[in-house]
mmCIF file of C-alpha atoms in Angstrom:
data_model
loop_
_atom_site.group_PDB
_atom_site.id
_atom_site.type_symbol
_atom_site.label_atom_id
_atom_site.label_comp_id
_atom_site.label_asym_id
_atom_site.label_seq_id
_atom_site.Cartn_x
_atom_site.Cartn_y
_atom_site.Cartn_z
ATOM 1 C CA UNK A 13 -0.066 -0.255 -0.241
ATOM 2 C CA UNK A 14 1.711 3.716 -1.299
ATOM 3 C CA UNK A 15 -0.134 6.573 0.031
ATOM 4 C CA UNK A 16 -3.327 4.381 0.573
ATOM 5 C CA UNK A 17 -3.593 2.987 -3.086
ATOM 6 C CA UNK A 18 -2.573 -0.837 -3.374
ATOM 7 C CA UNK A 19 0.950 -1.016 -5.664
ATOM 8 C CA UNK A 20 1.807 -4.154 -7.123
ATOM 9 C CA UNK A 21 5.302 -5.169 -9.342
ATOM 10 C CA UNK A 22 5.678 -8.054 -11.056
ATOM 11 C CA UNK A 23 9.108 -9.005 -12.497
ATOM 12 C CA UNK A 24 11.665 -11.358 -12.113
ATOM 13 C CA UNK A 25 16.345 -11.259 -12.018
ATOM 14 C CA UNK A 26 16.132 -14.024 -14.563
ATOM 15 C CA UNK A 27 14.037 -12.575 -17.288
ATOM 16 C CA UNK A 28 14.880 -8.604 -16.131
ATOM 17 C CA UNK A 29 18.704 -8.011 -15.167
ATOM 18 C CA UNK A 30 19.630 -8.251 -19.074
ATOM 19 C CA UNK A 31 16.833 -6.000 -20.206
ATOM 20 C CA UNK A 32 17.383 -3.404 -17.808
ATOM 21 C CA UNK A 33 20.996 -2.890 -18.409
ATOM 22 C CA UNK A 34 22.028 0.607 -18.370
ATOM 23 C CA UNK A 35 23.183 0.748 -21.930
ATOM 24 C CA UNK A 36 19.899 -1.639 -23.484
ATOM 25 C CA UNK A 37 17.125 -0.399 -21.836
ATOM 26 C CA UNK A 38 15.225 1.537 -24.534
ATOM 27 C CA UNK A 39 16.315 -1.568 -26.824
ATOM 28 C CA UNK A 40 16.896 -4.508 -25.397
ATOM 29 C CA UNK A 41 15.055 -7.412 -27.054
ATOM 30 C CA UNK A 42 11.301 -7.746 -27.665
ATOM 31 C CA UNK A 43 10.337 -11.273 -25.956
ATOM 32 C CA UNK A 44 11.344 -9.866 -22.594
ATOM 33 C CA UNK A 45 8.302 -7.046 -23.403
ATOM 34 C CA UNK A 46 6.064 -10.361 -24.808
ATOM 35 C CA UNK A 47 6.492 -12.311 -22.265
ATOM 36 C CA UNK A 48 5.959 -8.966 -19.304
ATOM 37 C CA UNK A 49 2.708 -8.442 -21.002
ATOM 38 C CA UNK A 50 1.512 -11.789 -20.846
ATOM 39 C CA UNK A 51 2.658 -12.160 -16.972
ATOM 40 C CA UNK A 52 0.410 -8.914 -16.764
ATOM 41 C CA UNK A 53 -2.450 -10.480 -17.848
ATOM 42 C CA UNK A 54 -2.048 -13.598 -16.878
ATOM 43 C CA UNK A 55 -1.529 -12.187 -12.739
ATOM 44 C CA UNK A 56 -4.658 -10.400 -13.364
ATOM 45 C CA UNK A 57 -6.210 -13.250 -14.117
ATOM 46 C CA UNK A 58 -5.721 -14.589 -10.740
ATOM 47 C CA UNK A 59 -6.705 -11.631 -9.448
ATOM 48 C CA UNK A 60 -9.971 -12.197 -10.991
ATOM 49 C CA UNK A 61 -9.578 -8.361 -11.749
ATOM 50 C CA UNK A 62 -10.029 -6.559 -14.542
ATOM 51 C CA UNK A 63 -9.467 -2.862 -14.443
ATOM 52 C CA UNK A 64 -11.168 0.198 -15.600
ATOM 53 C CA UNK A 65 -8.091 1.819 -17.057
ATOM 54 C CA UNK A 66 -4.998 0.394 -18.547
ATOM 55 C CA UNK A 67 -2.387 2.851 -18.602
ATOM 56 C CA UNK A 68 0.988 1.356 -20.540
ATOM 57 C CA UNK A 69 3.913 3.535 -21.082
ATOM 58 C CA UNK A 70 6.172 3.621 -23.964
ATOM 59 C CA UNK A 71 7.370 1.037 -26.493
ATOM 60 C CA UNK A 72 7.917 -1.960 -24.150
ATOM 61 C CA UNK A 73 4.063 -2.532 -23.124
ATOM 62 C CA UNK A 74 2.875 -1.137 -26.714
ATOM 63 C CA UNK A 75 2.104 -5.258 -26.703
ATOM 64 C CA UNK A 76 0.055 -5.630 -23.839
ATOM 65 C CA UNK A 77 -2.783 -3.731 -25.467
ATOM 66 C CA UNK A 78 -3.150 -5.766 -28.639
ATOM 67 C CA UNK A 79 -3.089 -9.120 -26.423
ATOM 68 C CA UNK A 80 -5.656 -7.788 -24.454
ATOM 69 C CA UNK A 81 -7.780 -6.416 -27.350
ATOM 70 C CA UNK A 82 -6.994 -9.833 -29.358
ATOM 71 C CA UNK A 83 -7.300 -12.434 -26.990
ATOM 72 C CA UNK A 84 -9.361 -11.423 -23.614
ATOM 73 C CA UNK A 85 -12.916 -10.379 -24.680
ATOM 74 C CA UNK A 86 -13.562 -9.883 -21.255
ATOM 75 C CA UNK A 87 -11.293 -6.771 -21.517
ATOM 76 C CA UNK A 88 -13.395 -4.957 -23.563
ATOM 77 C CA UNK A 89 -14.839 -2.557 -22.043
ATOM 78 C CA UNK A 90 -11.600 -1.549 -20.178
ATOM 79 C CA UNK A 91 -9.680 1.140 -21.302
ATOM 80 C CA UNK A 92 -6.157 1.774 -22.814
ATOM 81 C CA UNK A 93 -4.127 5.075 -22.585
ATOM 82 C CA UNK A 94 -0.952 4.389 -23.741
ATOM 83 C CA UNK A 95 1.757 7.045 -22.608
ATOM 84 C CA UNK A 96 5.054 8.474 -24.555
ATOM 85 C CA UNK A 97 7.866 9.155 -23.004
ATOM 86 C CA UNK A 98 10.218 9.422 -26.013
ATOM 87 C CA UNK A 99 9.076 8.278 -29.526
ATOM 88 C CA UNK A 100 12.862 7.810 -31.038
ATOM 89 C CA UNK A 101 12.628 4.307 -28.641
ATOM 90 C CA UNK A 102 9.991 2.187 -30.602
ATOM 91 C CA UNK A 103 11.070 -1.203 -30.453
ATOM 92 C CA UNK A 104 11.081 -2.945 -34.405
ATOM 93 C CA UNK A 105 11.743 -5.869 -34.729
ATOM 94 C CA UNK A 106 10.143 -8.940 -36.370
ATOM 95 C CA UNK A 107 7.064 -11.344 -37.494
ATOM 96 C CA UNK A 108 8.761 -13.531 -34.702
ATOM 97 C CA UNK A 109 7.354 -11.060 -31.922
ATOM 98 C CA UNK A 110 3.823 -12.185 -33.387
ATOM 99 C CA UNK A 111 4.718 -15.787 -32.705
ATOM 100 C CA UNK A 112 5.380 -14.980 -29.561
ATOM 101 C CA UNK A 113 2.589 -13.547 -28.278
ATOM 102 C CA UNK A 114 0.406 -15.893 -29.740
ATOM 103 C CA UNK A 115 -1.062 -13.422 -32.657
ATOM 104 C CA UNK A 116 -1.793 -14.085 -35.877
ATOM 105 C CA UNK A 117 0.700 -12.765 -38.810
ATOM 106 C CA UNK A 118 -3.210 -11.013 -40.339
ATOM 107 C CA UNK A 119 -1.944 -8.212 -37.901
ATOM 108 C CA UNK A 120 1.356 -7.449 -39.729
ATOM 109 C CA UNK A 121 -0.709 -4.360 -41.671
ATOM 110 C CA UNK A 122 -0.556 -0.807 -41.389
ATOM 111 C CA UNK A 123 -3.431 -0.524 -39.432
ATOM 112 C CA UNK A 124 -2.340 -2.482 -36.385
ATOM 113 C CA UNK A 125 1.566 -3.708 -35.420
ATOM 114 C CA UNK A 126 3.412 -2.775 -39.051
ATOM 115 C CA UNK A 127 5.580 -0.324 -39.470
ATOM 116 C CA UNK A 128 7.811 0.340 -42.225
ATOM 117 C CA UNK A 129 8.122 -3.604 -42.878
ATOM 118 C CA UNK A 130 8.950 -3.908 -39.219
ATOM 119 C CA UNK A 131 6.972 -5.147 -36.147
ATOM 120 C CA UNK A 132 6.402 -2.052 -33.684
ATOM 121 C CA UNK A 133 5.892 -2.046 -30.351
ATOM 122 C CA UNK A 134 5.151 1.546 -29.623
ATOM 123 C CA UNK A 135 3.231 1.393 -32.803
ATOM 124 C CA UNK A 136 1.182 -1.272 -32.126
ATOM 125 C CA UNK A 137 0.479 0.506 -28.664
ATOM 126 C CA UNK A 138 -0.638 3.347 -30.117
ATOM 127 C CA UNK A 139 -3.335 1.910 -32.559
ATOM 128 C CA UNK A 140 -4.936 -0.440 -29.920
ATOM 129 C CA UNK A 141 -5.066 2.109 -26.967
ATOM 130 C CA UNK A 142 -8.354 4.498 -26.923
ATOM 131 C CA UNK A 143 -6.012 7.579 -26.240
ATOM 132 C CA UNK A 144 -2.791 8.359 -26.777
ATOM 133 C CA UNK A 145 -0.585 10.993 -24.207
ATOM 134 C CA UNK A 146 2.669 12.260 -24.633
ATOM 135 C CA UNK A 147 4.919 13.835 -21.472
ATOM 136 C CA UNK A 148 4.123 17.771 -22.285
ATOM 137 C CA UNK A 149 1.401 19.404 -24.365
ATOM 138 C CA UNK A 150 4.423 20.846 -26.485
ATOM 139 C CA UNK A 151 5.911 17.473 -26.979
ATOM 140 C CA UNK A 152 2.632 16.639 -28.483
ATOM 141 C CA UNK A 153 2.788 18.949 -31.165
ATOM 142 C CA UNK A 154 6.081 18.551 -32.312
ATOM 143 C CA UNK A 155 5.679 14.733 -32.698
ATOM 144 C CA UNK A 156 3.331 15.752 -35.283
ATOM 145 C CA UNK A 157 5.600 16.860 -37.696
ATOM 146 C CA UNK A 158 8.131 15.307 -39.814
ATOM 147 C CA UNK A 159 11.222 16.513 -37.874
ATOM 148 C CA UNK A 160 10.232 15.123 -34.633
ATOM 149 C CA UNK A 161 7.806 12.145 -35.799
ATOM 150 C CA UNK A 162 10.391 9.351 -36.411
ATOM 151 C CA UNK A 163 8.082 8.101 -39.006
ATOM 152 C CA UNK A 164 5.270 7.851 -37.382
ATOM 153 C CA UNK A 165 3.992 11.618 -37.803
ATOM 154 C CA UNK A 166 1.255 10.628 -39.620
ATOM 155 C CA UNK A 167 -0.624 8.033 -37.612
ATOM 156 C CA UNK A 168 0.213 10.358 -34.573
ATOM 157 C CA UNK A 169 -1.247 13.870 -36.781
ATOM 158 C CA UNK A 170 -4.635 11.506 -37.418
ATOM 159 C CA UNK A 171 -5.090 10.363 -33.411
ATOM 160 C CA UNK A 172 -4.568 14.197 -33.064
ATOM 161 C CA UNK A 173 -7.448 14.956 -35.677
ATOM 162 C CA UNK A 174 -9.463 11.954 -33.811
ATOM 163 C CA UNK A 175 -8.722 13.917 -30.289
ATOM 164 C CA UNK A 176 -7.133 10.742 -29.567
ATOM 165 C CA UNK A 177 -3.571 12.645 -29.032
ATOM 166 C CA UNK A 178 -2.806 15.206 -25.999
ATOM 167 C CA UNK A 179 0.202 15.845 -23.375
ATOM 168 C CA UNK A 180 0.131 16.182 -19.624
ATOM 169 C CA UNK A 181 3.322 17.653 -17.787
ATOM 170 C CA UNK A 182 5.977 15.218 -15.763
ATOM 171 C CA UNK A 183 6.450 16.390 -12.281
ATOM 172 C CA UNK A 184 8.821 16.620 -10.152
ATOM 173 C CA UNK A 185 8.866 14.612 -6.535
ATOM 174 C CA UNK A 186 9.398 18.436 -4.513
ATOM 175 C CA UNK A 187 10.183 15.970 -1.191
ATOM 176 C CA UNK A 188 13.032 14.726 -3.044
ATOM 177 C CA UNK A 189 14.000 17.869 -4.838
ATOM 178 C CA UNK A 190 14.196 20.801 -1.938
ATOM 179 C CA UNK A 191 16.804 23.324 -1.278
ATOM 180 C CA UNK A 192 15.149 23.744 2.010
ATOM 181 C CA UNK A 193 15.638 20.135 3.038
ATOM 182 C CA UNK A 194 17.884 18.678 1.422
ATOM 183 C CA UNK A 195 20.945 16.484 2.904
ATOM 184 C CA UNK A 196 23.055 16.010 -0.011
ATOM 185 C CA UNK A 197 23.922 19.743 -0.047
ATOM 186 C CA UNK A 198 26.303 21.778 1.909
ATOM 187 C CA UNK A 199 23.687 24.543 3.295
ATOM 188 C CA UNK A 200 19.811 24.294 2.639
ATOM 189 C CA UNK A 201 17.907 27.299 1.389
ATOM 190 C CA UNK A 202 14.703 28.606 0.045
ATOM 191 C CA UNK A 203 13.171 31.482 -1.972
ATOM 192 C CA UNK A 204 12.583 33.831 1.179
ATOM 193 C CA UNK A 205 16.331 32.944 2.127
ATOM 194 C CA UNK A 206 18.989 32.252 -0.686
ATOM 195 C CA UNK A 207 22.340 33.325 0.995
ATOM 196 C CA UNK A 208 23.022 29.081 0.987
ATOM 197 C CA UNK A 209 23.357 28.748 -2.443
ATOM 198 C CA UNK A 210 26.324 30.916 -1.709
ATOM 199 C CA UNK A 211 27.552 28.058 0.119
ATOM 200 C CA UNK A 212 26.859 25.371 -2.263
ATOM 201 C CA UNK A 213 28.496 27.199 -5.008
ATOM 202 C CA UNK A 214 32.086 27.475 -2.947
ATOM 203 C CA UNK A 215 31.565 23.380 -1.478
ATOM 204 C CA UNK A 216 30.904 22.801 -5.407
ATOM 205 C CA UNK A 217 34.072 24.236 -6.143
ATOM 206 C CA UNK A 218 36.165 22.786 -3.878
ATOM 207 C CA UNK A 219 34.603 19.314 -4.338
ATOM 208 C CA UNK A 220 35.698 19.343 -8.409
ATOM 209 C CA UNK A 221 39.315 21.345 -7.088
ATOM 210 C CA UNK A 222 37.933 24.232 -9.022
ATOM 211 C CA UNK A 223 39.493 27.985 -8.821
ATOM 212 C CA UNK A 224 37.799 31.284 -7.734
ATOM 213 C CA UNK A 225 35.212 32.190 -10.745
ATOM 214 C CA UNK A 226 34.074 35.312 -10.865
ATOM 215 C CA UNK A 227 31.634 34.529 -13.145
ATOM 216 C CA UNK A 228 27.932 32.286 -13.947
ATOM 217 C CA UNK A 229 29.082 28.577 -13.290
ATOM 218 C CA UNK A 230 27.692 26.605 -15.969
ATOM 219 C CA UNK A 231 26.193 22.995 -15.086
ATOM 220 C CA UNK A 232 24.689 20.129 -17.231
ATOM 221 C CA UNK A 233 23.185 16.590 -15.632
ATOM 222 C CA UNK A 234 22.698 14.831 -18.354
ATOM 223 C CA UNK A 235 23.188 12.042 -20.523
ATOM 224 C CA UNK A 236 25.346 12.373 -23.288
ATOM 225 C CA UNK A 237 23.433 11.971 -25.806
ATOM 226 C CA UNK A 238 22.922 13.464 -29.478
ATOM 227 C CA UNK A 239 19.149 14.117 -28.152
ATOM 228 C CA UNK A 240 21.029 16.338 -25.937
ATOM 229 C CA UNK A 241 22.662 18.502 -27.680
ATOM 230 C CA UNK A 242 25.682 19.166 -25.797
ATOM 231 C CA UNK A 243 28.084 18.270 -28.724
ATOM 232 C CA UNK A 244 27.685 22.283 -29.121
ATOM 233 C CA UNK A 245 28.668 23.088 -26.016
ATOM 234 C CA UNK A 246 32.575 22.657 -25.888
ATOM 235 C CA UNK A 247 33.003 25.177 -28.821
ATOM 236 C CA UNK A 248 31.867 27.769 -26.084
ATOM 237 C CA UNK A 249 34.044 26.778 -23.264
ATOM 238 C CA UNK A 250 36.446 29.530 -24.355
ATOM 239 C CA UNK A 251 33.996 32.077 -24.479
ATOM 240 C CA UNK A 252 32.699 31.266 -21.303
ATOM 241 C CA UNK A 253 36.228 30.764 -19.044
ATOM 242 C CA UNK A 254 37.146 34.244 -21.336
ATOM 243 C CA UNK A 255 34.184 35.552 -19.674
ATOM 244 C CA UNK A 256 34.811 34.763 -16.148
ATOM 245 C CA UNK A 257 32.847 32.085 -15.839
ATOM 246 C CA UNK A 258 33.318 28.114 -15.421
ATOM 247 C CA UNK A 259 31.553 24.995 -16.498
ATOM 248 C CA UNK A 260 30.945 21.483 -14.537
ATOM 249 C CA UNK A 261 29.713 18.440 -17.171
ATOM 250 C CA UNK A 262 27.998 15.217 -15.030
ATOM 251 C CA UNK A 263 27.133 12.252 -17.121
ATOM 252 C CA UNK A 264 27.789 9.405 -19.330
ATOM 253 C CA UNK A 265 27.154 7.978 -22.410
ATOM 254 C CA UNK A 266 28.800 9.151 -25.414
ATOM 255 C CA UNK A 267 32.160 8.509 -25.470
ATOM 256 C CA UNK A 268 33.306 11.098 -27.855
ATOM 257 C CA UNK A 269 32.147 13.432 -26.823
ATOM 258 C CA UNK A 270 32.857 12.421 -23.047
ATOM 259 C CA UNK A 271 36.931 13.103 -24.383
ATOM 260 C CA UNK A 272 35.641 16.288 -25.598
ATOM 261 C CA UNK A 273 34.856 17.287 -22.161
ATOM 262 C CA UNK A 274 37.446 15.414 -20.173
ATOM 263 C CA UNK A 275 39.975 17.375 -22.614
ATOM 264 C CA UNK A 276 38.320 20.568 -21.845
ATOM 265 C CA UNK A 277 39.165 20.249 -18.294
ATOM 266 C CA UNK A 278 42.847 19.325 -18.721
ATOM 267 C CA UNK A 279 43.008 22.318 -20.503
ATOM 268 C CA UNK A 280 41.292 24.704 -17.775
ATOM 269 C CA UNK A 281 41.366 22.326 -14.933
ATOM 270 C CA UNK A 282 40.157 25.529 -12.389
ATOM 271 C CA UNK A 283 37.346 26.381 -14.773
ATOM 272 C CA UNK A 284 35.692 23.400 -16.387
ATOM 273 C CA UNK A 285 35.213 20.005 -14.556
ATOM 274 C CA UNK A 286 33.897 16.615 -15.918
ATOM 275 C CA UNK A 287 32.705 13.972 -14.021
ATOM 276 C CA UNK A 288 31.929 10.740 -16.263
ATOM 277 C CA UNK A 289 29.925 9.049 -14.289
ATOM 278 C CA UNK A 290 26.055 8.135 -12.316
ATOM 279 C CA UNK A 291 25.799 10.205 -8.987
ATOM 280 C CA UNK A 292 22.958 10.973 -7.821
ATOM 281 C CA UNK A 293 24.229 13.164 -4.713
ATOM 282 C CA UNK A 294 26.854 14.586 -6.277
ATOM 283 C CA UNK A 295 23.860 15.458 -9.538
ATOM 284 C CA UNK A 296 22.042 17.488 -6.463
ATOM 285 C CA UNK A 297 25.007 19.904 -5.834
ATOM 286 C CA UNK A 298 25.457 20.517 -9.279
ATOM 287 C CA UNK A 299 21.923 21.658 -9.198
ATOM 288 C CA UNK A 300 22.556 23.031 -5.672
ATOM 289 C CA UNK A 301 25.768 25.011 -6.839
ATOM 290 C CA UNK A 302 25.714 25.817 -10.068
ATOM 291 C CA UNK A 303 23.865 29.361 -11.332
ATOM 292 C CA UNK A 304 22.950 28.268 -14.637
ATOM 293 C CA UNK A 305 21.513 25.226 -16.303
ATOM 294 C CA UNK A 306 22.213 24.197 -19.869
ATOM 295 C CA UNK A 307 20.134 21.924 -21.754
ATOM 296 C CA UNK A 308 19.769 22.853 -25.765
ATOM 297 C CA UNK A 309 18.477 19.895 -26.425
ATOM 298 C CA UNK A 310 17.856 18.987 -29.924
ATOM 299 C CA UNK A 311 14.178 17.665 -29.008
ATOM 300 C CA UNK A 312 12.821 16.839 -25.774
ATOM 301 C CA UNK A 313 9.616 15.069 -24.675
ATOM 302 C CA UNK A 314 9.424 17.103 -20.994
ATOM 303 C CA UNK A 315 12.790 17.168 -19.181
ATOM 304 C CA UNK A 316 12.971 17.186 -16.009
ATOM 305 C CA UNK A 317 16.516 18.674 -15.670
ATOM 306 C CA UNK A 318 14.982 22.198 -16.287
ATOM 307 C CA UNK A 319 12.503 21.726 -13.483
ATOM 308 C CA UNK A 320 15.194 20.443 -11.051
ATOM 309 C CA UNK A 321 17.240 23.570 -11.699
ATOM 310 C CA UNK A 322 14.736 26.092 -11.344
ATOM 311 C CA UNK A 323 13.491 24.222 -8.040
ATOM 312 C CA UNK A 324 17.055 24.860 -6.392
ATOM 313 C CA UNK A 325 17.593 28.412 -7.932
ATOM 314 C CA UNK A 326 19.731 27.652 -11.022
ATOM 315 C CA UNK A 327 18.367 29.437 -14.135
ATOM 316 C CA UNK A 328 18.047 27.243 -17.048
ATOM 317 C CA UNK A 329 19.424 28.002 -20.352
ATOM 318 C CA UNK A 330 17.327 26.017 -22.644
ATOM 319 C CA UNK A 331 16.222 25.171 -26.501
ATOM 320 C CA UNK A 332 12.568 26.095 -26.669
ATOM 321 C CA UNK A 333 11.628 22.420 -27.507
ATOM 322 C CA UNK A 334 8.972 19.994 -26.536
ATOM 323 C CA UNK A 335 8.759 20.468 -22.499
ATOM 324 C CA UNK A 336 11.161 22.976 -22.532
ATOM 325 C CA UNK A 337 9.052 25.375 -24.422
ATOM 326 C CA UNK A 338 6.952 24.590 -22.216
ATOM 327 C CA UNK A 339 8.316 25.409 -18.960
ATOM 328 C CA UNK A 340 11.263 27.236 -19.743
ATOM 329 C CA UNK A 341 10.158 31.269 -20.685
ATOM 330 C CA UNK A 342 12.612 33.681 -22.291
ATOM 331 C CA UNK A 343 13.244 36.727 -19.528
ATOM 332 C CA UNK A 344 10.440 35.525 -17.252
ATOM 333 C CA UNK A 345 12.599 32.124 -15.347
ATOM 334 C CA UNK A 346 15.058 31.464 -17.702
ATOM 335 C CA UNK A 347 16.936 31.995 -21.467
ATOM 336 C CA UNK A 348 15.376 29.992 -24.486
ATOM 337 C CA UNK A 349 16.437 30.176 -28.286
ATOM 338 C CA UNK A 350 15.383 28.619 -30.801
ATOM 339 C CA UNK A 351 17.400 27.464 -33.867
ATOM 340 C CA UNK A 352 19.648 24.271 -33.669
ATOM 341 C CA UNK A 353 23.595 24.918 -33.592
ATOM 342 C CA UNK A 354 26.285 26.535 -31.435
ATOM 343 C CA UNK A 355 25.226 29.778 -32.323
ATOM 344 C CA UNK A 356 22.157 30.118 -31.274
ATOM 345 C CA UNK A 357 23.053 28.483 -27.825
ATOM 346 C CA UNK A 358 26.304 30.784 -27.872
ATOM 347 C CA UNK A 359 23.547 34.518 -27.843
ATOM 348 C CA UNK A 360 21.526 32.650 -25.337
ATOM 349 C CA UNK A 361 24.822 32.336 -22.636
ATOM 350 C CA UNK A 362 25.780 35.907 -23.180
ATOM 351 C CA UNK A 363 22.710 36.825 -22.181
ATOM 352 C CA UNK A 364 23.178 34.640 -19.226
ATOM 353 C CA UNK A 365 26.365 35.852 -18.364
ATOM 354 C CA UNK A 366 25.619 39.674 -18.816
ATOM 355 C CA UNK A 367 22.537 39.605 -16.730
ATOM 356 C CA UNK A 368 24.691 37.659 -14.118
ATOM 357 C CA UNK A 369 24.942 39.460 -10.901
ATOM 358 C CA UNK A 370 22.384 42.107 -11.566
ATOM 359 C CA UNK A 371 18.932 42.316 -10.425
ATOM 360 C CA UNK A 372 17.356 40.983 -13.419
ATOM 361 C CA UNK A 373 19.010 37.709 -12.839
ATOM 362 C CA UNK A 374 17.571 37.595 -8.893
ATOM 363 C CA UNK A 375 14.186 38.031 -10.266
ATOM 364 C CA UNK A 376 14.909 35.095 -12.848
ATOM 365 C CA UNK A 377 15.916 32.732 -9.590
ATOM 366 C CA UNK A 378 12.846 33.930 -7.796
ATOM 367 C CA UNK A 379 10.285 32.946 -10.958
ATOM 368 C CA UNK A 380 12.026 30.016 -11.356
ATOM 369 C CA UNK A 381 12.214 28.687 -7.462
ATOM 370 C CA UNK A 382 8.864 29.983 -6.994
ATOM 371 C CA UNK A 383 7.623 27.735 -9.543
ATOM 372 C CA UNK A 384 4.498 25.443 -9.268
ATOM 373 C CA UNK A 385 6.869 21.885 -10.888
ATOM 374 C CA UNK A 386 4.756 19.325 -8.883
ATOM 375 C CA UNK A 387 2.773 16.560 -9.748
ATOM 376 C CA UNK A 388 -0.529 18.266 -8.243
ATOM 377 C CA UNK A 389 -1.875 19.614 -11.424
ATOM 378 C CA UNK A 390 -0.634 16.729 -13.497
ATOM 379 C CA UNK A 391 -2.273 14.172 -11.383
ATOM 380 C CA UNK A 392 -5.676 16.046 -11.950
ATOM 381 C CA UNK A 393 -4.747 16.016 -15.709
ATOM 382 C CA UNK A 394 -4.616 12.438 -15.160
ATOM 383 C CA UNK A 395 -7.354 11.961 -13.327
ATOM 384 C CA UNK A 396 -9.539 13.799 -15.964
ATOM 385 C CA UNK A 397 -8.342 12.015 -18.693
ATOM 386 C CA UNK A 398 -9.092 8.388 -17.040
ATOM 387 C CA UNK A 399 -12.654 9.564 -15.912
ATOM 388 C CA UNK A 400 -13.041 10.726 -20.239
ATOM 389 C CA UNK A 401 -12.253 6.943 -21.447
ATOM 390 C CA UNK A 402 -14.519 5.253 -18.529
ATOM 391 C CA UNK A 403 -16.828 7.292 -19.851
ATOM 392 C CA UNK A 404 -16.722 6.535 -22.984
ATOM 393 C CA UNK A 405 -16.304 2.393 -22.938
ATOM 394 C CA UNK A 406 -19.341 2.480 -20.816
ATOM 395 C CA UNK A 407 -21.395 5.105 -23.644
ATOM 396 C CA UNK A 408 -19.534 1.932 -25.969
ATOM 397 C CA UNK A 409 -20.614 -1.074 -23.770
ATOM 398 C CA UNK A 410 -23.968 0.076 -24.279
ATOM 399 C CA UNK A 411 -24.699 1.226 -27.541
#
């Protein structure tokens, strides 16, 4: 029981240790998740419980929708909501996935499970669900375009036309991300008294071996991937250093990008720090100790980094895409730019460096820290969506 709600977990190390390896979590063998769908269905049958709404998340659960609709008529009145967290990962396999699921090859067609000659788990989830949503309103718009639709924009535009596609912004766990109580940071602080943030900055510099930095310290906590646009940053490090600023990068991923950041840290050891690992407590200290947070993503379904940064009074510099465009507003609580590339990011960083230490900067910090990033509104939006789906299923059953 969690907060009054019964919660069940289903899994086995034998099947999922490989599937949840950090390097392959988005694209392991599809049979793991066919098995998972069958196991969930069997467990619910044993419990003799049919939910009003099944909420599926990402391609890993996509086959549950088709198996539910095609193999279990008792579930015909249950609604299905399918949430896309990142359209770039779709789970594409061969016909053997239909065999593993006990489904006929006749479902291998563009109206069901097939996309561009492959069995596509994510498309299957979309096709066999009553409603599809994403993790931000802007991303729901973005994925209907050729630029961000990952070859499924036609389907997603069709779902939108049918009022079956929407976006609900992710929220933060405000207890876990709270500079007023966070035990991982050097000093606690709040929007009412931000003096502790200066202590956190000094402590972070000492921990990472950085020298005296008079300008803003820019932070990055991220996977090192093409999606995140971090490859635009190295060419700007010299300008940041010349302008009196610093840079802290914490993350793992692309080896070539990691090498570039490591080389820059060697060239500017007192101004640049690169930590090539996953470290949650240190991430908290980076959020608290830096002045600004860089998130120049090529695309971003929602993004939590910018929300955490604002919660800790760290002013975000982001590309206006997806959930970043829904949460960071230029000159209000951060800095945004539109075009992809180093030049546009450079202009945004330049504005941030000019404003640092001024009353305008203080206003941005306050706006960010006083924003509402909780799950309260998002949870209410999900409850409303589930209610609509339940009512629609009830009307369909009566027809």
